Short mmCIF file of C-alpha atoms in Angstrom, two decimals:
data_model
loop_
_atom_site.label_atom_id
_atom_site.label_comp_id
_atom_site.label_asym_id
_atom_site.label_seq_id
_atom_site.Cartn_x
_atom_site.Cartn_y
_atom_site.Cartn_z
CA UNK A 204 -63.00 -16.11 -19.61
CA UNK A 205 -64.28 -15.79 -16.01
CA UNK A 206 -63.74 -12.41 -14.23
CA UNK A 207 -60.61 -12.33 -11.72
CA UNK A 208 -60.57 -9.85 -9.01
CA UNK A 209 -57.98 -8.23 -11.15
CA UNK A 210 -60.09 -7.57 -14.09
CA UNK A 211 -62.97 -6.69 -12.10
CA UNK A 212 -60.46 -3.96 -10.30
CA UNK A 213 -59.45 -3.01 -13.75
CA UNK A 214 -62.84 -2.55 -15.13
CA UNK A 215 -63.70 -0.24 -11.97
CA UNK A 216 -60.67 1.53 -12.01
CA UNK A 217 -61.40 1.95 -15.74
CA UNK A 218 -64.38 3.29 -14.65
CA UNK A 219 -63.05 5.64 -12.00
CA UNK A 220 -61.02 7.44 -14.85
CA UNK A 221 -62.93 7.83 -17.48
CA UNK A 222 -66.22 8.28 -16.96
CA UNK A 223 -67.82 11.63 -16.69
CA UNK A 224 -70.54 10.91 -14.26
CA UNK A 225 -69.37 11.36 -10.65
CA UNK A 226 -71.98 9.15 -9.40
CA UNK A 227 -70.38 6.47 -11.68
CA UNK A 228 -66.91 7.50 -10.26
CA UNK A 229 -68.15 7.24 -6.70
CA UNK A 230 -69.96 3.68 -7.08
CA UNK A 231 -67.12 1.85 -8.82
CA UNK A 232 -64.93 3.92 -6.05
CA UNK A 233 -67.48 2.35 -3.32
CA UNK A 234 -67.55 -1.45 -4.90
CA UNK A 235 -63.42 -1.05 -4.42
CA UNK A 236 -63.65 0.06 -0.75
CA UNK A 237 -66.34 -3.01 -0.16
CA UNK A 238 -64.05 -5.26 -1.49
CA UNK A 239 -60.87 -4.37 0.15
CA UNK A 240 -62.12 -2.55 3.47
CA UNK A 241 -61.65 -5.53 5.82
CA UNK A 242 -58.40 -6.38 4.34
CA UNK A 243 -57.12 -3.54 4.71
CA UNK A 244 -58.32 -2.72 8.31
CA UNK A 245 -57.01 -6.44 9.73
CA UNK A 246 -53.85 -5.27 8.28
CA UNK A 247 -53.59 -1.90 9.79
CA UNK A 248 -54.62 -3.28 12.76
CA UNK A 249 -52.30 -6.31 12.92
CA UNK A 250 -49.67 -3.58 12.94
CA UNK A 251 -51.01 -0.59 15.09
CA UNK A 252 -53.06 -2.49 17.89
CA UNK A 253 -56.46 -0.25 17.62
CA UNK A 254 -59.21 -1.04 15.47
CA UNK A 255 -59.76 2.58 15.36
CA UNK A 256 -56.62 3.30 14.47
CA UNK A 257 -56.88 0.89 11.69
CA UNK A 258 -60.12 2.47 10.30
CA UNK A 259 -58.95 5.48 10.31
CA UNK A 260 -56.07 4.39 8.26
CA UNK A 261 -58.06 2.63 6.31
CA UNK A 262 -59.96 5.39 5.22
CA UNK A 263 -57.05 7.96 5.11
CA UNK A 264 -55.62 5.41 2.54
CA UNK A 265 -58.97 4.78 0.40
CA UNK A 266 -59.24 8.84 0.34
CA UNK A 267 -55.29 8.92 -0.95
CA UNK A 268 -56.12 6.15 -3.48
CA UNK A 269 -59.51 8.42 -5.02
CA UNK A 270 -57.41 10.95 -4.99
CA UNK A 271 -54.10 9.49 -6.97
CA UNK A 272 -56.63 7.28 -9.15
CA UNK A 273 -56.42 9.26 -12.26
CA UNK A 274 -51.97 8.61 -11.52
CA UNK A 275 -52.74 4.90 -11.84
CA UNK A 276 -51.02 3.80 -15.06
CA UNK A 277 -51.91 -0.14 -14.40
CA UNK A 278 -55.51 -0.70 -13.22
CA UNK A 279 -55.20 -4.35 -13.28
CA UNK A 280 -52.47 -3.40 -10.44
CA UNK A 281 -54.67 -1.65 -8.30
CA UNK A 282 -54.44 -4.16 -5.31
CA UNK A 283 -50.65 -3.63 -5.11
CA UNK A 284 -51.11 0.02 -5.29
CA UNK A 285 -53.69 0.23 -2.91
CA UNK A 286 -51.59 -1.76 -0.55
CA UNK A 287 -48.35 0.41 -0.62
CA UNK A 288 -50.42 3.49 0.07
CA UNK A 289 -51.98 1.34 3.27
CA UNK A 290 -48.09 0.39 4.00
CA UNK A 291 -47.47 4.41 4.11
CA UNK A 292 -50.68 5.35 5.31
CA UNK A 293 -49.93 2.85 8.54
CA UNK A 294 -46.17 4.60 8.69
CA UNK A 295 -47.58 7.73 8.86
CA UNK A 296 -49.92 7.16 11.56
CA UNK A 297 -47.37 4.86 13.59
CA UNK A 298 -45.27 8.15 13.14
CA UNK A 299 -48.47 10.46 14.58
CA UNK A 300 -48.57 8.41 17.30
CA UNK A 301 -45.11 8.74 18.62
CA UNK A 302 -45.88 12.16 18.99
CA UNK A 303 -49.04 11.19 20.90
CA UNK A 304 -48.12 8.21 22.26
CA UNK A 305 -51.47 7.53 22.79
CA UNK A 306 -51.82 4.32 22.38
CA UNK A 307 -55.10 2.12 22.53
CA UNK A 308 -55.35 -0.95 23.37
CA UNK A 309 -57.03 -3.70 21.07
CA UNK A 310 -60.62 -4.12 21.71
CA UNK A 311 -61.11 -7.32 19.27
CA UNK A 312 -64.15 -9.00 20.36
CA UNK A 313 -63.95 -12.34 18.09
CA UNK A 314 -66.91 -14.30 17.05
CA UNK A 315 -66.60 -17.61 16.24
CA UNK A 316 -66.92 -18.02 12.18
CA UNK A 317 -69.77 -20.50 11.41
CA UNK A 318 -67.53 -22.22 9.17
CA UNK A 319 -65.98 -23.91 11.96
CA UNK A 320 -68.71 -24.31 14.37
CA UNK A 321 -70.02 -28.00 14.03
CA UNK A 322 -73.61 -29.07 14.92
CA UNK A 323 -74.38 -30.49 18.40
CA UNK A 324 -71.09 -29.91 20.01
CA UNK A 325 -71.56 -27.97 23.17
CA UNK A 326 -70.59 -24.56 24.46
CA UNK A 327 -67.17 -26.08 25.77
CA UNK A 328 -65.86 -26.83 22.34
CA UNK A 329 -66.82 -23.51 20.77
CA UNK A 330 -64.47 -22.06 23.78
CA UNK A 331 -62.19 -24.37 22.93
CA UNK A 332 -62.46 -23.13 18.77
CA UNK A 333 -62.90 -19.54 19.92
CA UNK A 334 -59.80 -20.18 22.03
CA UNK A 335 -57.78 -21.76 19.13
CA UNK A 336 -58.90 -19.19 16.62
CA UNK A 337 -57.78 -16.04 19.05
CA UNK A 338 -54.28 -17.94 19.31
CA UNK A 339 -53.79 -18.20 15.73
CA UNK A 340 -55.08 -14.70 15.88
CA UNK A 341 -52.55 -13.90 18.27
CA UNK A 342 -49.66 -15.40 16.67
CA UNK A 343 -50.44 -14.34 13.43
CA UNK A 344 -50.16 -10.55 14.24
CA UNK A 345 -46.61 -11.04 15.48
CA UNK A 346 -45.54 -12.46 12.13
CA UNK A 347 -44.11 -10.18 9.30
CA UNK A 348 -45.84 -7.99 7.30
CA UNK A 349 -45.23 -9.46 4.13
CA UNK A 350 -46.27 -12.65 5.73
CA UNK A 351 -49.41 -11.46 7.28
CA UNK A 352 -50.26 -9.82 3.62
CA UNK A 353 -50.17 -12.80 1.86
CA UNK A 354 -51.98 -14.67 4.61
CA UNK A 355 -54.79 -12.15 4.67
CA UNK A 356 -55.25 -11.73 0.55
CA UNK A 357 -54.91 -15.60 0.39
CA UNK A 358 -57.70 -16.80 3.30
CA UNK A 359 -59.88 -13.32 3.81
CA UNK A 360 -59.98 -12.28 -0.35
CA UNK A 361 -59.85 -15.65 -1.02
CA UNK A 362 -57.53 -14.81 -3.78
CA UNK A 363 -55.38 -17.57 -5.65
CA UNK A 364 -51.93 -17.50 -5.85
CA UNK A 365 -51.63 -15.77 -9.14
CA UNK A 366 -53.55 -13.14 -8.33
CA UNK A 367 -51.79 -12.13 -4.61
CA UNK A 368 -48.54 -12.70 -7.11
CA UNK A 369 -49.72 -10.29 -9.93
CA UNK A 370 -50.86 -7.76 -6.90
CA UNK A 371 -47.94 -7.76 -5.43
CA UNK A 372 -45.50 -8.09 -8.07
CA UNK A 373 -43.75 -11.08 -7.20
CA UNK A 374 -43.01 -14.88 -9.02
CA UNK A 375 -46.15 -17.28 -8.02
CA UNK A 376 -43.38 -19.17 -6.63
CA UNK A 377 -42.48 -16.56 -3.96
CA UNK A 378 -46.17 -16.16 -2.92
CA UNK A 379 -46.98 -19.87 -2.77
CA UNK A 380 -43.51 -20.41 -1.00
CA UNK A 381 -44.24 -17.05 1.46
CA UNK A 382 -47.85 -18.67 2.12
CA UNK A 383 -46.27 -22.08 3.18
CA UNK A 384 -43.64 -20.24 5.22
CA UNK A 385 -46.25 -18.18 7.02
CA UNK A 386 -48.25 -21.45 7.96
CA UNK A 387 -45.47 -23.18 9.04
CA UNK A 388 -44.39 -20.20 11.51
CA UNK A 389 -47.71 -20.25 12.80
CA UNK A 390 -47.12 -23.89 13.48
CA UNK A 391 -44.56 -23.36 14.35
CA UNK A 392 -45.64 -20.42 17.44
CA UNK A 393 -48.54 -22.59 18.17
CA UNK A 394 -46.36 -25.47 18.74
CA UNK A 395 -43.83 -23.49 21.07
CA UNK A 396 -46.79 -22.05 23.09
CA UNK A 397 -48.76 -25.41 23.90
CA UNK A 398 -45.11 -26.63 24.65
CA UNK A 399 -44.53 -23.80 26.98
CA UNK A 400 -48.08 -24.08 28.31
CA UNK A 401 -47.63 -27.85 29.24
CA UNK B 221 -57.18 -27.11 27.94
CA UNK B 222 -57.73 -26.03 23.68
CA UNK B 223 -59.14 -28.57 21.71
CA UNK B 224 -56.46 -29.22 20.17
CA UNK B 225 -54.40 -29.76 23.04
CA UNK B 226 -57.21 -32.27 23.91
CA UNK B 227 -57.22 -33.97 21.02
CA UNK B 228 -53.32 -34.50 21.31
CA UNK B 229 -53.23 -35.75 24.47
CA UNK B 230 -56.39 -37.83 24.39
CA UNK B 231 -56.75 -38.67 20.67
CA UNK B 232 -58.70 -42.42 21.25
CA UNK B 233 -60.69 -40.99 23.76
CA UNK B 234 -63.84 -42.63 23.43
CA UNK B 235 -62.36 -45.73 24.50
CA UNK B 236 -59.80 -46.53 27.45
CA UNK B 237 -56.71 -48.77 27.02
CA UNK B 238 -58.35 -51.79 29.48
CA UNK B 239 -61.59 -51.57 26.84
CA UNK B 240 -60.17 -51.25 23.64
CA UNK B 241 -56.52 -51.66 22.93
CA UNK B 242 -56.78 -51.47 19.31
CA UNK B 243 -54.18 -51.30 16.83
CA UNK B 244 -53.42 -48.19 16.97
CA UNK B 245 -52.99 -47.65 20.18
CA UNK B 246 -49.66 -49.47 19.65
CA UNK B 247 -49.35 -47.92 15.98
CA UNK B 248 -45.51 -48.30 15.85
CA UNK B 249 -45.47 -52.12 17.49
CA UNK B 250 -47.95 -53.07 15.06
CA UNK B 251 -47.62 -56.26 12.77
CA UNK B 252 -46.83 -54.84 9.59
CA UNK B 253 -46.95 -51.29 10.62
CA UNK B 254 -43.30 -51.10 8.27
CA UNK B 255 -45.46 -52.51 5.46
CA UNK B 256 -48.34 -49.94 6.12
CA UNK B 257 -46.15 -47.22 5.95
CA UNK B 258 -44.56 -48.82 2.19
CA UNK B 259 -47.74 -48.97 1.12
CA UNK B 260 -48.33 -45.16 1.74
CA UNK B 261 -45.92 -44.57 -1.06
CA UNK B 262 -48.73 -45.28 -2.95
CA UNK B 263 -51.74 -43.13 -3.50
CA UNK B 264 -54.61 -45.15 -2.74
CA UNK B 265 -57.85 -42.52 -3.93
CA UNK B 266 -61.12 -43.20 -2.19
CA UNK B 267 -63.99 -40.18 -1.65
CA UNK B 268 -61.50 -38.63 -4.57
CA UNK B 269 -58.67 -38.28 -2.02
CA UNK B 270 -55.76 -38.97 -2.85
CA UNK B 271 -52.98 -40.47 -0.35
CA UNK B 272 -49.64 -38.85 0.02
CA UNK B 273 -46.84 -39.02 -2.43
CA UNK B 274 -44.64 -40.81 0.44
CA UNK B 275 -44.90 -41.56 4.35
CA UNK B 276 -42.74 -38.93 5.12
CA UNK B 277 -44.64 -36.32 3.35
CA UNK B 278 -47.39 -37.08 5.43
CA UNK B 279 -47.79 -33.64 6.80
CA UNK B 280 -45.87 -31.68 4.47
CA UNK B 281 -47.90 -33.07 1.71
CA UNK B 282 -50.72 -31.68 3.64
CA UNK B 283 -49.67 -28.24 3.85
CA UNK B 284 -48.58 -28.52 0.00
CA UNK B 285 -51.83 -29.24 -0.57
CA UNK B 286 -53.62 -27.34 1.77
CA UNK B 287 -51.75 -24.28 0.26
CA UNK B 288 -54.07 -24.70 -2.68
CA UNK B 289 -57.55 -25.15 -3.65
CA UNK B 290 -57.34 -28.62 -4.61
CA UNK B 291 -56.29 -29.36 -0.86
CA UNK B 292 -59.17 -27.94 1.32
CA UNK B 293 -60.50 -31.33 1.96
CA UNK B 294 -57.00 -32.50 2.78
CA UNK B 295 -56.73 -29.20 5.53
CA UNK B 296 -59.80 -31.12 7.48
CA UNK B 297 -57.83 -33.33 8.91
CA UNK B 298 -55.78 -31.89 11.59
CA UNK B 299 -59.04 -30.24 12.88
CA UNK B 300 -61.55 -32.84 13.71
CA UNK B 301 -59.15 -35.94 14.11
CA UNK B 302 -62.21 -38.10 14.62
CA UNK B 303 -63.21 -40.04 12.04
CA UNK B 304 -66.80 -40.31 13.19
CA UNK B 305 -66.96 -36.77 13.70
CA UNK B 306 -65.31 -35.56 10.56
CA UNK B 307 -66.10 -37.23 7.25
CA UNK B 308 -63.20 -35.15 5.67
CA UNK B 309 -60.46 -37.47 7.46
CA UNK B 310 -59.02 -39.40 4.74
CA UNK B 311 -59.37 -42.92 5.66
CA UNK B 312 -57.10 -44.54 3.63
CA UNK B 313 -54.12 -43.07 5.13
CA UNK B 314 -55.75 -44.61 8.25
CA UNK B 315 -56.31 -47.99 6.65
CA UNK B 316 -53.31 -48.15 4.74
CA UNK B 317 -51.28 -48.02 8.06
CA UNK B 318 -53.27 -50.34 9.64
CA UNK B 319 -55.38 -47.97 12.12
CA UNK B 320 -58.10 -50.22 11.96
CA UNK B 321 -59.76 -51.09 15.40
CA UNK B 322 -59.68 -54.35 16.72
CA UNK B 323 -62.50 -54.13 19.08
CA UNK B 324 -65.01 -53.08 16.61
CA UNK B 325 -68.81 -55.02 16.62
CA UNK B 326 -67.94 -57.13 13.50
CA UNK B 327 -64.54 -57.39 13.79
CA UNK B 328 -64.19 -56.56 10.30
CA UNK B 329 -61.23 -54.01 9.00
CA UNK B 330 -63.25 -51.94 6.56
CA UNK B 331 -61.87 -48.08 5.62
CA UNK B 332 -65.66 -47.31 4.77
CA UNK B 333 -67.38 -48.21 8.26
CA UNK B 334 -66.40 -45.37 10.96
CA UNK B 335 -66.57 -47.69 13.79
CA UNK B 336 -63.67 -49.63 12.07
CA UNK B 337 -61.79 -46.73 12.44
CA UNK B 338 -62.78 -45.31 15.72
CA UNK B 339 -60.53 -45.39 18.41
CA UNK B 340 -57.41 -45.15 16.67
CA UNK B 341 -54.23 -43.36 18.03
CA UNK B 342 -53.98 -40.32 15.32
CA UNK B 343 -51.36 -39.29 17.83
CA UNK B 344 -49.36 -42.09 17.35
CA UNK B 345 -49.49 -42.34 13.66
CA UNK B 346 -48.35 -38.66 13.70
CA UNK B 347 -45.49 -39.60 15.59
CA UNK B 348 -44.75 -42.06 13.45
CA UNK B 349 -44.44 -39.68 10.30
CA UNK B 350 -43.20 -36.43 11.52
CA UNK B 351 -42.63 -36.45 15.62
CA UNK B 352 -44.63 -33.57 16.04
CA UNK B 353 -48.53 -32.80 16.20
CA UNK B 354 -50.13 -31.76 13.38
CA UNK B 355 -52.16 -28.57 13.76
CA UNK B 356 -54.45 -27.41 10.87
CA UNK B 357 -53.09 -23.40 11.10
CA UNK B 358 -54.76 -23.35 7.05
CA UNK B 359 -58.07 -23.81 8.51
CA UNK B 360 -57.64 -21.52 12.01
CA UNK B 361 -56.25 -18.49 10.06
CA UNK B 362 -59.13 -18.63 7.81
CA UNK B 363 -61.42 -18.81 10.45
CA UNK B 364 -59.91 -16.26 12.56
CA UNK B 365 -59.38 -14.03 10.06
CA UNK B 366 -63.07 -13.90 8.94
CA UNK B 367 -64.24 -14.08 12.65
CA UNK B 368 -62.29 -10.76 12.98
CA UNK B 369 -63.40 -9.69 9.47
CA UNK B 370 -66.94 -10.35 10.59
CA UNK B 371 -66.39 -7.25 13.12
CA UNK B 372 -65.39 -4.90 10.51
CA UNK B 373 -68.83 -2.91 9.39
CA UNK B 374 -67.82 -2.11 5.55
CA UNK B 375 -68.59 1.73 5.02
CA UNK B 376 -71.52 2.02 3.18
CA UNK B 377 -71.83 4.36 -0.03
CA UNK B 378 -72.46 7.56 1.86
CA UNK B 379 -70.04 7.20 3.96
CA UNK B 380 -67.68 6.86 1.45
CA UNK B 381 -69.12 9.64 -0.59
CA UNK B 382 -68.58 11.68 3.03
CA UNK B 383 -65.14 11.01 3.06
CA UNK B 384 -64.06 12.01 -0.26
CA UNK B 385 -66.84 15.04 -0.79
CA UNK B 386 -64.94 16.36 2.44
CA UNK B 387 -61.89 16.34 0.91
CA UNK B 388 -60.97 19.93 -0.20
CA UNK B 389 -59.00 18.94 -2.68
CA UNK B 390 -61.28 16.43 -4.19
CA UNK B 391 -62.20 18.31 -7.31
CA UNK B 392 -59.05 20.28 -8.00
CA UNK B 393 -56.94 17.12 -7.39
CA UNK B 394 -58.53 15.12 -9.56
CA UNK B 395 -58.65 17.35 -11.98
CA UNK B 396 -54.94 18.38 -11.52
CA UNK B 397 -54.31 14.89 -12.14
CA UNK B 398 -55.91 14.39 -15.29
CA UNK B 399 -54.72 17.93 -16.10
CA UNK B 400 -51.42 15.92 -15.55
CA UNK B 401 -52.37 13.08 -17.76
CA UNK B 402 -53.40 15.35 -20.58
CA UNK B 403 -50.27 17.22 -20.49
CA UNK B 404 -48.19 14.06 -20.40
CA UNK B 405 -49.99 12.66 -23.61
CA UNK B 406 -49.50 16.29 -25.40
CA UNK B 407 -46.08 17.14 -23.93
CA UNK B 408 -43.85 16.22 -26.88
CA UNK B 409 -45.74 18.04 -29.63
CA UNK B 410 -45.72 21.07 -26.73
CA UNK B 411 -41.71 21.03 -26.34
CA UNK B 412 -41.57 20.58 -30.39
CA UNK B 413 -43.78 23.85 -30.91
CA UNK B 414 -41.56 25.78 -28.26
CA UNK B 415 -38.51 24.22 -29.76
CA UNK B 416 -39.65 25.67 -33.49
CA UNK B 417 -40.75 28.72 -31.86
CA UNK B 418 -37.40 29.41 -29.50
CA UNK B 419 -35.40 28.81 -32.88
CA UNK B 420 -37.59 30.64 -35.10
CA UNK B 421 -37.47 33.63 -32.84
CA UNK B 422 -33.80 33.51 -32.55
CA UNK B 423 -33.19 33.18 -36.39
CA UNK B 424 -35.53 36.34 -36.55
CA UNK B 425 -33.18 37.92 -33.97
CA UNK B 426 -30.01 37.10 -35.57
CA UNK B 427 -31.84 38.66 -39.16
CA UNK B 428 -32.55 41.40 -37.50
CA UNK B 429 -29.44 42.31 -36.15
CA UNK B 430 -27.74 41.62 -39.39
CA UNK B 431 -29.72 44.05 -41.11
CA UNK B 432 -29.00 46.45 -38.55
CA UNK B 433 -25.22 46.14 -38.61
CA UNK B 434 -25.80 46.01 -42.93
CA UNK B 435 -27.11 49.45 -42.33
#
């Protein structure tokens, strides 16, 4: 049987829980951080509109996860557990921010993904692609959190629907539906924006 | 103007109306168009790509299949919208819908010949099916996420160690959590022992009181 992300997660979590060697525990933890760091930062960024705040939240969330990992009874559900910690960390950050009232601007400078770049296309086409990507990204940030989460897990983490369902503790049909609806919502938002422009 | 907009506004941009009316230019009016739509109801595999289950399912079939791994090739359809540039375009659909270019050099209708499909009006094709433009959001979401993710640097092992090393509760919290877990595991025998101890103490106390009273 091939190893699924959940299996990998479980093995790493068990290493962290059972290993007596601090080095092994830290290495296992680092692998989990490396696996989910970008998704966590993106999810936080979409709520906070600040990359630096998002990274701070991600660090906080992973530190909390490190502290409480021994209490995680189902190692295979690490991702869902982590996402709950992230959500709480985001809420804490928003509360802190309300006190500070210091909202930073989002300074995400998107680079064109090589996946979309076609050879032989000029700079104009590249600019158009960048525009489309940014339009979709901006529209995505306006989606409800649950949709953003499934899209990030599906298209950034490349998790199959089953793994997402396991991580979030939802039926697979719900997850499929949520991805479908999220894409449809984005399509609708883009359609409206395009109609408004023209 | 964005790429999708441009594609939508000028789908058959390669040739003008006067140069190449093409059957796709007037797709809805094309003879046999309705029959072609019926043909679409039958999956017609070509290059491993199946046609949609029914004409009305054209975009939704993409959505559904595009949601899974098996739909990657279908999801590519909405991006290029150009059969010459994108080998992923399900040419069967175009051919079955009668979207052959009538002005190609050899005047043949071969779905494997890009020239035969060039200049077809995908916009009209889509309008006929759903009355709204098809945007391959899925692919752009993936690209957008990856593009944004690429700007995020993953912390190294040293960074991670420094966070948890900076945490003064690191050792004590981990030990505490382990202690709690162990406690949970051994809790019931402890409760039992404590209960027995208290019971014994009470019995002994009662016995002692009785002894005193008897004297």
